[in-house]
Amino acid sequence: MKIAVCVKQVVTRDWPLRINDSHTWVDDRDASFEMNEPDAYALEEALRLKEQHGGEVVVCSAGPPRVNQVIREALARGADRAIHVEAESLASADGAMVAEALAAPMEEEQFDLVLTGLQSDDQGFAQTGVVLAEFLSIPHATIIMEVQVGAGRVRVKRELEGGWFQWVSMSTPALLTIQSGINQLRYATLKGIMAAKKKEVRLVEPPAELARRQEILMLSVPERTKEIRLFDGAPAEAAGKLVQALKDDARVI
Amino acid sequence: MAINELHNDLRTAVRELCARFPDSYWRELDAREAYPEEFVKTLTNAGYLAALIPEELGGSGLGVAEASIVLEEVNRSGGNSAACHAQMYTMGTLLRHGSEEQRRHYLPKIASGDLRLQAFGVTEPTTGTDTTQMKTMAVRRGNHYVVNGQKVWISRVEHSDLMLLVVRTTPVEEVQKKTEGLSILLVDLRDAIGNGMTVNPIRAMINHATTEVFFDNLEVPVENRVGEEGKGFRYLLDGLNAERILIAAECVGDGRWFIERACRYAKDRVVFGRPIGQNQGIQFPIARAHVNVEAADLMRVRAADLFDDGQPCGAEANMAKLLAADASWEAANVTMQTYGGFGFAEEFDVERKFRETRLYQTAPISTNLILAFIGQHVLGLPRSF
């Protein structure tokens, strides 16, 4: 089975976020980066499917040269080779732009299964996977908890609201967006890191016409506001005023 | 792949592995004085302790620079490399001086973790660092050496399958130079313990699995001697530079752990209406400790580069160990002071790491002996001891 896994490089979760001067993205010049968490679970699921059913796992990523870091990490964990659609303009691109950038080289490969993370830790639109499925003209299912592979079909467990699940059967090729935490991530071994050096990373240019479809107008950090009101008077009287304020102003009781 | 990329990938991977062994894991082991079996197994299975073993013998054939990154990251994560660092470098003696047969027999199993070689019996109760005066004797009888004597502060014996043992094969009175007449034997602990070898654990200030060991007519096959008879002291010195650099990296890891914790606490802890880190009395010592840790790291990197390039690096390796041990100890003290009373509470881990990093002032080599080495061999001053 030929499996593609799309991975995104995002700013490390514990990095102190700073917004850039134009308030359109974070100022990530001195940030450290890591693999988008749901993508790590998608990669793990792909590696497990390969172990069960044979085949190969190809890592696909769209982004500036620095994205090579997460590609190497995926190769060190056991992916066989990689496709890197490389362009500076892909940094902080929207989901549709990333999907369009990935679509052409991925279509050539004729993958049986394409796995992506459910959403990204930075933008969180959960769009790249589903838009990519449209570009590749294959069916998709989202928020996947479990994958069972049969001949020409996959049976997948989706997570719904309120603790409900749904099983869906679909024909392959198909695209699945994987939920975080569905498996136990493996470690990169030292031999894996060394072996990754010898694996193929195919650099691809994005389509010439590629452009953003979505523009971030403004990012802002939620401001913490604090208001303290003191109620004077005798205890009973102050308590009465407090109850009134909680009812009328704060509307919490 | 560029060197920096490899180093970054290594750091990321080891950090991720260590993140699954949080503070509470090490704290709980410390309370029970128990060995971090699961951690050591995980690190071994992922191949990191075989970094220095050549590829054709099952390892990754990397340099001391890479190996040192592994140990640094373990200590930086809040763990303690001392539980297993010797698995990384004790084999160096076997690699450099063992016979081809010994290398092919043991090293692939050490690389895979099927065999643990992480005990090195050198120190004795009456001789300390004056190694050539050691009393443990091995007398040859036919195909065996018969060993009698005693060693102390021998760590991880209970968690090893094999131990390298330094013995006198010729009494000191019968050699021209006192550095002659020492030999190195590879002891198979699985056979030896209970058959001429007795191990007594020593309860110590830190969870270090250290022991005292007694030999009473222990028989070791002659084929288990590493290298030539009588040349053991030279073999011993050969491994020291790598060890110094690796230990320096552990100290840097500790130092960075302390600085991170101190900064976090100094920002969060509010007293007299403001974070204590706003007070110069708190902030400046943390800043100074950070400066010293980073400076020590430069010497460690310099020493590792020279070592991996095959250049002499005795001065740099020793200076790196001294600077890094001092810097981690300074950072430990500063962090303890920043935490105030909470530094003494086990649940913050500062007191545990404080105890652990104190060891590097004393072991594997006392700070004074590094100064003596620098004075005599680097600066050409008269021998001071």
XYZ file of C-alpha atoms in Angstrom:
638
model
C 0.000 0.000 0.000
C 1.323 3.411 -0.953
C 0.567 5.885 1.809
C 1.173 9.631 1.822
C 1.359 11.618 5.042
C 1.134 15.386 4.922
C 3.062 17.113 7.663
C 3.231 20.756 8.612
C 5.915 22.544 10.564
C 4.534 24.814 13.262
C 6.014 27.011 15.964
C 6.881 25.029 19.113
C 4.036 24.989 21.597
C 6.040 26.453 24.475
C 7.479 29.302 22.399
C 6.298 32.677 23.748
C 4.108 34.027 20.938
C 4.817 37.485 19.592
C 2.706 39.108 16.908
C 4.477 40.733 13.957
C 4.432 44.478 13.288
C 1.631 44.294 10.732
C -0.491 42.162 13.107
C -1.025 39.529 10.423
C 1.067 36.625 11.770
C 3.434 35.751 14.566
C 6.969 37.093 14.476
C 8.672 33.727 14.156
C 12.143 34.872 13.179
C 13.787 33.402 16.281
C 11.161 30.763 16.985
C 11.848 27.072 17.266
C 9.666 24.750 15.214
C 8.226 21.272 15.517
C 5.934 18.855 13.719
C 2.256 19.736 13.954
C 0.938 17.388 16.636
C -1.999 15.779 14.755
C 0.361 15.199 11.806
C 2.672 13.219 14.090
C -0.273 10.900 14.847
C -1.082 10.663 11.138
C 2.530 9.659 10.482
C 2.426 7.053 13.245
C -0.806 5.615 11.826
C 0.758 5.432 8.367
C 3.845 3.635 9.728
C 1.612 1.130 11.544
C -0.447 0.492 8.402
C 2.755 -0.084 6.468
C 3.946 -2.548 9.100
C 0.659 -4.455 8.812
C 0.090 -4.310 5.085
C 3.495 -3.551 3.539
C 4.139 -0.779 1.027
C 5.745 2.584 1.560
C 5.164 5.823 3.417
C 5.920 9.093 1.657
C 6.075 12.330 3.642
C 4.697 15.374 1.837
C 5.170 18.904 3.065
C 4.768 22.387 1.631
C 6.732 25.249 3.075
C 9.979 27.215 3.162
C 13.388 25.455 3.379
C 13.193 25.253 7.197
C 10.397 22.676 6.816
C 13.171 20.198 6.037
C 13.529 19.761 9.809
C 10.154 18.025 10.212
C 10.663 16.083 6.993
C 13.919 14.670 8.400
C 12.141 13.870 11.634
C 9.463 11.922 9.765
C 12.134 10.058 7.787
C 13.995 9.283 11.030
C 10.826 7.777 12.477
C 10.530 5.448 9.513
C 8.986 7.148 6.471
C 10.642 5.948 3.253
C 11.033 9.134 1.243
C 9.704 12.664 1.003
C 8.309 15.299 -1.319
C 8.959 18.892 -0.315
C 7.109 21.591 -2.213
C 9.453 24.402 -1.380
C 8.746 28.134 -1.465
C 9.131 30.984 1.003
C 5.614 32.106 0.076
C 4.239 28.927 1.631
C 5.148 30.066 5.153
C 1.877 30.748 6.971
C -0.092 29.902 3.813
C -3.785 29.079 4.094
C -5.070 25.517 3.827
C -6.262 25.813 0.235
C -2.936 27.219 -0.910
C -1.032 24.396 0.807
C -3.430 21.814 -0.664
C -3.007 23.235 -4.143
C 0.773 23.258 -3.779
C 0.786 19.616 -2.714
C -1.814 18.364 -5.179
C 0.225 18.166 -8.400
C 3.195 16.104 -7.182
C 0.896 13.954 -5.049
C -1.455 13.216 -7.910
C 1.423 11.817 -9.984
C 2.220 9.356 -7.213
C -1.218 7.680 -7.222
C -1.344 7.069 -3.477
C -3.762 4.487 -2.080
C -4.210 6.428 1.107
C -3.467 10.014 2.072
C -3.317 10.860 5.777
C -3.190 14.339 7.237
C -3.527 15.651 10.757
C -7.009 16.781 11.664
C -5.929 20.406 11.911
C -2.871 22.540 12.491
C -1.703 23.771 15.860
C -1.184 27.286 14.493
C -4.127 28.198 12.221
C -6.485 25.410 13.205
C -8.849 25.700 10.228
C -8.888 21.903 9.604
C -9.107 22.638 5.867
C -5.893 21.392 4.226
C -6.925 17.733 4.223
C -10.429 18.153 2.881
C -9.438 20.667 0.210
C -6.579 18.392 -0.846
C -9.072 15.513 -1.238
C -11.035 17.710 -3.651
C -7.902 18.567 -5.641
C -7.043 14.852 -5.842
C -10.676 13.961 -6.624
C -10.796 11.294 -3.915
C -13.262 10.773 -1.056
C -12.340 11.873 2.439
C -13.357 11.382 6.037
C -12.427 13.588 8.965
C -11.598 13.208 12.675
C -10.461 9.614 12.333
C -9.892 7.517 15.445
C -9.211 4.119 13.864
C -8.348 2.804 10.404
C -9.046 -0.704 9.108
C -7.763 -1.509 5.644
C -9.492 -4.043 3.359
C -9.229 -4.803 -0.361
C -9.920 -1.556 -2.208
C -11.714 -0.131 0.822
C -11.068 1.385 4.222
C -13.315 1.270 7.235
C -12.764 4.194 9.572
C -14.048 5.298 12.947
C -14.929 8.982 13.158
C -15.280 10.982 16.346
C -18.577 12.841 16.630
C -19.822 15.223 19.280
C -20.857 14.163 22.768
C -18.884 10.935 22.970
C -20.477 9.427 19.856
C -18.566 7.639 17.117
C -19.402 6.756 13.549
C -18.010 3.961 11.376
C -17.679 4.793 7.693
C -16.656 2.497 4.877
C -15.221 4.075 1.762
C -13.374 3.104 -1.391
C -9.669 3.814 -1.826
C -7.850 5.901 -2.803
C -9.095 8.068 0.039
C -7.952 10.851 2.317
C -8.312 10.695 6.108
C -7.728 13.474 8.598
C -6.380 11.917 11.793
C -7.292 12.915 15.336
C -4.498 13.431 17.906
C -3.866 10.764 20.499
C -5.189 7.759 18.564
C -1.939 5.823 18.883
C 1.304 5.853 20.832
C 3.977 7.787 18.953
C 7.261 5.970 18.383
C 10.654 7.501 19.123
C 13.134 8.323 16.434
C 16.002 5.889 16.979
C 19.627 6.860 16.489
C 19.823 4.470 13.545
C 16.663 6.058 12.158
C 18.251 9.503 12.351
C 21.351 8.218 10.553
C 19.301 6.345 7.931
C 17.236 9.464 7.216
C 20.360 11.086 5.795
C 20.285 8.630 2.899
C 16.583 8.854 2.079
C 15.285 10.757 -0.911
C 13.744 14.192 -0.421
C 12.348 15.379 -3.764
C 12.205 19.163 -3.990
C 9.321 20.425 -6.104
C 8.459 23.957 -7.131
C 4.914 25.082 -6.441
C 2.580 25.936 -9.365
C 3.399 29.339 -10.832
C -0.054 30.775 -10.261
C -0.216 29.754 -6.623
C -1.753 32.454 -4.464
C -3.444 32.896 -1.136
C -7.194 32.598 -1.078
C -7.520 33.816 2.431
C -6.024 36.847 4.057
C -5.498 37.237 7.762
C -6.605 40.779 8.513
C -5.576 41.019 12.104
C -4.264 38.846 14.908
C -4.608 39.924 18.494
C -3.788 38.450 21.856
C -6.768 38.290 24.206
C -6.331 41.022 26.770
C -6.718 40.185 30.364
C -9.058 42.689 31.990
C -9.588 42.826 35.687
C -12.170 44.794 37.550
C -12.432 44.893 41.294
C -15.491 46.301 43.010
C -15.665 46.671 46.741
C -19.042 46.658 48.456
C -19.100 48.601 51.688
C -21.559 48.567 54.525
C -22.388 46.048 57.212
C -21.724 42.397 56.239
C -25.402 41.641 55.532
C -25.801 44.807 53.486
C -22.548 44.204 51.500
C -23.572 40.615 50.824
C -26.902 41.831 49.492
C -25.173 44.244 47.125
C -22.828 41.470 46.002
C -25.717 39.115 45.234
C -27.442 41.864 43.293
C -24.302 42.597 41.271
C -23.787 38.908 40.517
C -27.383 38.740 39.265
C -27.626 41.975 37.343
C -24.134 42.822 36.183
C -22.191 39.591 36.008
C -25.343 37.544 35.313
C -23.826 34.445 36.788
C -26.613 33.605 39.251
C 23.470 16.197 6.251
C 25.218 19.114 7.836
C 26.697 18.531 11.291
C 24.378 21.086 12.866
C 21.346 19.390 11.383
C 22.429 16.053 12.805
C 23.000 17.633 16.203
C 19.622 19.336 16.158
C 17.869 16.132 15.099
C 19.622 14.251 17.889
C 18.641 16.853 20.464
C 15.027 16.859 19.348
C 14.784 13.076 19.365
C 16.462 12.543 22.748
C 14.437 15.367 24.260
C 11.250 13.778 23.053
C 12.227 10.396 24.440
C 13.166 11.934 27.794
C 9.886 13.851 27.963
C 8.195 10.517 28.553
C 10.200 10.122 31.740
C 9.086 13.187 33.694
C 10.367 14.600 36.989
C 8.023 12.332 38.921
C 9.649 9.238 37.398
C 13.121 10.208 38.645
C 11.799 11.506 41.977
C 10.084 8.246 42.736
C 13.196 6.206 41.871
C 15.284 8.492 44.049
C 12.976 7.885 47.014
C 13.337 4.116 46.563
C 17.017 4.254 45.546
C 15.954 2.201 42.530
C 17.613 1.851 39.132
C 15.902 3.581 36.155
C 15.498 0.251 34.376
C 12.719 1.323 32.017
C 14.498 4.515 31.007
C 17.805 2.745 30.368
C 16.036 0.052 28.351
C 14.252 2.658 26.230
C 17.408 4.680 25.586
C 19.309 1.480 24.734
C 16.648 0.104 22.402
C 16.536 3.404 20.553
C 20.285 2.972 19.974
C 21.504 6.134 21.687
C 23.938 4.394 24.039
C 25.612 2.739 21.037
C 26.480 6.081 19.432
C 30.244 5.522 19.771
C 30.350 1.890 18.648
C 31.411 1.558 14.988
C 28.689 0.786 12.471
C 30.197 -2.559 11.484
C 29.929 -3.640 15.123
C 26.300 -2.649 15.484
C 26.569 0.948 16.637
C 26.235 4.263 14.847
C 29.913 5.170 14.592
C 29.379 8.735 15.744
C 31.791 10.995 17.576
C 32.078 12.225 21.121
C 30.320 15.450 20.063
C 27.158 13.505 19.203
C 27.420 11.130 22.157
C 27.786 14.100 24.479
C 24.591 15.646 23.132
C 22.675 12.522 24.156
C 23.919 12.696 27.745
C 23.456 16.461 27.937
C 19.828 16.154 26.904
C 19.153 13.409 29.447
C 20.401 15.638 32.256
C 18.727 18.693 30.821
C 15.407 16.886 30.911
C 15.700 16.426 34.680
C 17.024 12.889 34.484
C 20.414 11.518 35.412
C 22.766 10.091 32.782
C 24.960 8.561 35.461
C 22.663 5.551 35.466
C 23.849 4.533 32.017
C 26.563 6.829 30.633
C 29.195 4.159 31.240
C 27.469 1.832 28.768
C 28.430 4.449 26.209
C 32.119 4.782 26.981
C 33.401 1.853 29.060
C 33.423 -0.208 25.901
C 36.035 2.217 24.485
C 38.814 0.259 26.221
C 37.577 -2.942 24.577
C 37.182 -1.202 21.234
C 40.685 0.276 21.222
C 42.675 -2.459 22.955
C 40.614 -5.653 22.800
C 41.470 -8.468 20.426
C 39.548 -8.777 17.187
C 37.774 -11.797 18.657
C 36.778 -9.870 21.800
C 35.526 -6.948 19.753
C 33.426 -9.131 17.463
C 32.078 -11.158 20.355
C 31.149 -8.390 22.774
C 30.614 -5.084 20.984
C 27.555 -5.992 18.873
C 25.848 -7.299 22.032
C 26.812 -4.169 23.943
C 25.423 -2.074 21.068
C 22.102 -3.914 21.125
C 21.936 -3.814 24.915
C 21.935 -7.624 25.209
C 25.037 -7.181 27.309
C 25.604 -4.331 29.694
C 29.189 -3.267 30.240
C 28.868 -0.293 32.520
C 31.106 -1.022 35.491
C 34.803 -0.219 35.681
C 36.659 -1.409 38.774
C 39.521 0.986 39.418
C 39.247 2.786 42.781
C 40.364 1.050 45.965
C 39.682 2.086 49.551
C 43.324 2.632 50.488
C 44.659 4.132 47.257
C 41.982 6.477 45.904
C 43.228 8.328 42.853
C 46.811 7.084 43.368
C 45.926 4.306 40.962
C 49.364 2.769 40.540
C 49.400 1.853 44.228
C 46.404 -0.434 43.893
C 46.547 -3.646 45.895
C 44.182 -5.916 43.981
C 46.404 -8.645 42.511
C 45.826 -11.107 39.725
C 48.173 -14.077 39.749
C 48.343 -16.238 36.666
C 47.695 -19.953 37.164
C 47.548 -21.838 33.899
C 44.709 -20.488 31.781
C 43.350 -18.326 34.578
C 44.175 -15.300 36.629
C 43.312 -15.642 40.294
C 42.180 -12.278 41.638
C 42.279 -11.148 45.275
C 41.566 -7.694 46.620
C 38.925 -5.037 47.049
C 37.424 -2.130 45.093
C 35.139 0.667 46.212
C 32.776 3.186 44.575
C 32.202 0.824 41.695
C 28.917 1.941 40.206
C 26.248 -0.040 38.330
C 27.857 -3.433 39.084
C 24.409 -4.765 39.946
C 23.088 -3.514 36.618
C 25.870 -4.847 34.413
C 26.686 -8.186 32.843
C 30.330 -7.339 32.383
C 32.871 -5.293 34.289
C 36.329 -4.087 33.353
C 38.650 -4.644 36.276
C 42.072 -3.067 36.745
C 44.480 -5.296 38.655
C 48.166 -5.569 39.382
C 49.662 -8.481 37.528
C 53.170 -7.545 38.675
C 53.705 -6.157 42.197
C 54.732 -2.497 42.249
C 58.094 -3.405 43.863
C 59.006 -5.517 40.856
C 58.435 -2.964 38.089
C 60.817 -0.246 36.907
C 58.078 2.362 36.544
C 55.126 2.212 38.880
C 52.749 2.720 35.936
C 53.831 -0.684 34.650
C 52.470 -4.030 35.794
C 48.775 -3.136 35.719
C 46.383 -5.119 33.507
C 42.737 -4.929 32.532
C 40.468 -7.948 32.828
C 36.966 -8.348 31.479
C 34.960 -9.979 34.261
C 31.725 -11.765 33.401
C 29.666 -10.758 36.417
C 27.048 -13.399 35.728
C 29.600 -16.070 36.587
C 31.770 -14.153 39.016
C 29.268 -12.961 41.608
C 29.037 -15.663 44.243
C 32.095 -17.428 42.820
C 34.907 -15.406 44.308
C 33.297 -11.993 43.925
C 31.011 -10.302 46.459
C 29.135 -7.051 45.870
C 27.848 -4.805 48.670
C 25.692 -1.799 47.784
C 26.676 1.511 49.406
C 23.790 3.762 50.334
C 24.834 7.233 49.267
C 23.673 10.850 49.057
C 22.336 10.230 45.557
C 20.646 7.353 43.779
C 23.784 6.085 42.048
C 23.764 2.279 42.408
C 27.309 2.298 43.731
C 28.972 -0.606 45.506
C 32.038 -2.031 47.165
C 33.382 -5.237 45.671
C 35.524 -7.991 47.179
C 37.567 -10.605 45.333
C 38.479 -13.831 47.040
C 40.281 -16.159 44.630
C 38.101 -15.042 41.692
C 39.157 -16.940 38.575
C 39.193 -14.973 35.308
C 40.170 -16.735 32.059
C 43.372 -15.369 30.542
C 41.506 -14.875 27.261
C 39.462 -12.201 29.054
C 42.479 -9.937 29.477
C 42.106 -6.796 27.385
C 45.311 -5.908 25.558
C 48.782 -6.797 26.755
C 49.676 -7.781 30.282
C 51.198 -4.920 32.248
C 50.010 -2.129 29.922
C 46.712 -1.496 31.707
C 47.570 1.942 33.049
C 48.144 3.321 29.583
C 44.849 1.848 28.395
C 43.137 3.486 31.341
C 44.501 6.945 30.473
C 43.413 6.489 26.853
C 39.747 6.602 27.729
C 39.873 9.596 30.031
C 39.542 12.430 27.531
C 36.311 11.038 26.100
C 34.960 10.542 29.595
C 35.864 14.096 30.640
C 34.043 15.556 27.623
C 30.945 13.424 28.128
C 30.778 14.320 31.814
C 31.223 18.008 30.940
C 28.188 17.698 28.663
C 26.146 16.183 31.484
C 27.111 19.137 33.682
C 26.042 21.545 30.935
C 22.729 19.670 30.761
C 22.284 20.014 34.514
C 23.244 23.682 34.349
C 20.653 24.391 31.677
C 17.996 22.506 33.634
C 18.753 24.602 36.737
C 18.721 27.903 34.847
C 15.387 27.061 33.179
C 13.819 26.156 36.517
C 15.273 29.176 38.300
C 13.983 31.539 35.598
C 10.539 30.009 35.589
C 10.254 30.229 39.367
C 11.696 33.752 39.525
C 9.055 34.935 37.042
C 6.130 33.172 38.698
C 6.844 33.656 42.382
C 5.374 36.926 43.583
C 6.482 38.327 46.937
C 6.072 41.928 48.129
C 3.811 42.508 45.149
C 6.216 41.631 42.343
C 7.966 38.631 40.847
C 11.129 37.857 42.775
C 13.056 37.772 39.481
C 12.617 41.538 39.332
C 15.009 41.823 42.263
C 18.613 42.172 41.207
C 19.618 39.987 44.141
C 17.766 37.121 42.488
C 18.155 38.006 38.816
C 21.885 38.698 38.609
C 23.091 35.430 40.159
C 20.867 33.515 37.690
C 22.237 35.574 34.800
C 25.825 34.974 35.943
C 25.253 31.250 36.323
C 23.800 31.167 32.811
C 26.856 32.956 31.442
C 29.146 30.422 33.102
C 27.161 27.415 31.853
C 27.258 28.716 28.287
C 30.991 29.498 28.519
C 31.675 25.984 29.798
C 29.652 24.623 26.909
C 31.980 26.349 24.442
C 34.993 24.581 25.977
C 33.124 21.288 25.847
C 32.330 21.809 22.149
C 35.953 22.769 21.470
C 37.247 19.661 23.263
C 34.772 17.401 21.445
C 35.740 18.851 18.056
C 39.443 18.258 18.749
C 38.755 14.743 20.012
C 36.659 13.798 16.989
C 39.313 15.274 14.724
C 41.942 12.998 16.285
C 43.855 15.938 17.777
C 45.375 16.064 21.268
C 42.713 17.439 23.598
C 43.825 16.576 27.142
C 43.948 20.215 28.216
C 40.604 21.118 26.666
C 38.828 17.982 27.896
C 39.993 18.587 31.460
C 39.229 22.301 31.340
C 35.760 21.547 29.979
C 35.067 19.128 32.823
C 36.259 21.624 35.443
C 34.374 24.591 33.999
C 31.183 22.630 33.431
C 31.192 20.996 36.860
C 31.736 24.395 38.495
C 29.041 26.005 36.350
C 26.436 23.341 37.106
C 27.209 23.555 40.805
C 26.894 27.351 40.716
C 23.597 27.024 38.854
C 22.418 24.483 41.420
C 23.191 26.828 44.299
C 21.567 29.776 42.587
C 18.439 27.773 41.871
C 18.280 26.524 45.453
C 18.515 30.123 46.674
C 15.915 31.341 44.168
C 13.445 28.696 45.287
C 13.889 29.614 48.949
C 12.324 27.032 51.242
C 10.626 25.273 48.344
C 14.052 24.310 46.987
C 14.279 21.851 49.859
C 10.935 20.233 49.066
C 11.332 16.993 47.128
C 8.401 17.739 44.858
C 10.261 20.569 43.100
C 13.210 18.300 42.159
C 15.748 21.038 42.829
C 17.174 19.299 45.896
C 17.518 16.024 43.965
C 19.341 17.622 41.034
C 21.393 19.674 43.538
C 22.611 16.466 45.180
C 23.223 14.817 41.825
C 25.241 17.636 40.289
C 27.400 17.942 43.403
C 28.926 14.588 42.481
C 30.737 16.105 39.499
C 33.025 18.058 41.825
C 34.254 14.722 43.126
C 33.717 12.076 40.461
C 34.803 10.661 38.153
C 37.761 12.910 38.993
C 38.179 15.406 41.797
C 38.400 19.029 40.747
C 41.785 19.310 42.493
C 43.314 16.642 40.275
C 42.195 18.528 37.191
C 43.922 21.629 38.526
C 47.018 19.551 39.240
C 46.937 18.240 35.664
C 46.555 21.725 34.202
C 49.313 23.117 36.436
C 51.801 20.394 35.670
C 51.063 19.290 32.115
C 49.623 22.412 30.497
C 51.492 25.158 32.347
C 54.726 23.262 33.049
C 54.649 23.935 36.782
C 56.258 21.509 39.243
C 54.206 18.442 40.134
C 52.076 19.438 43.094
C 51.422 16.069 44.698
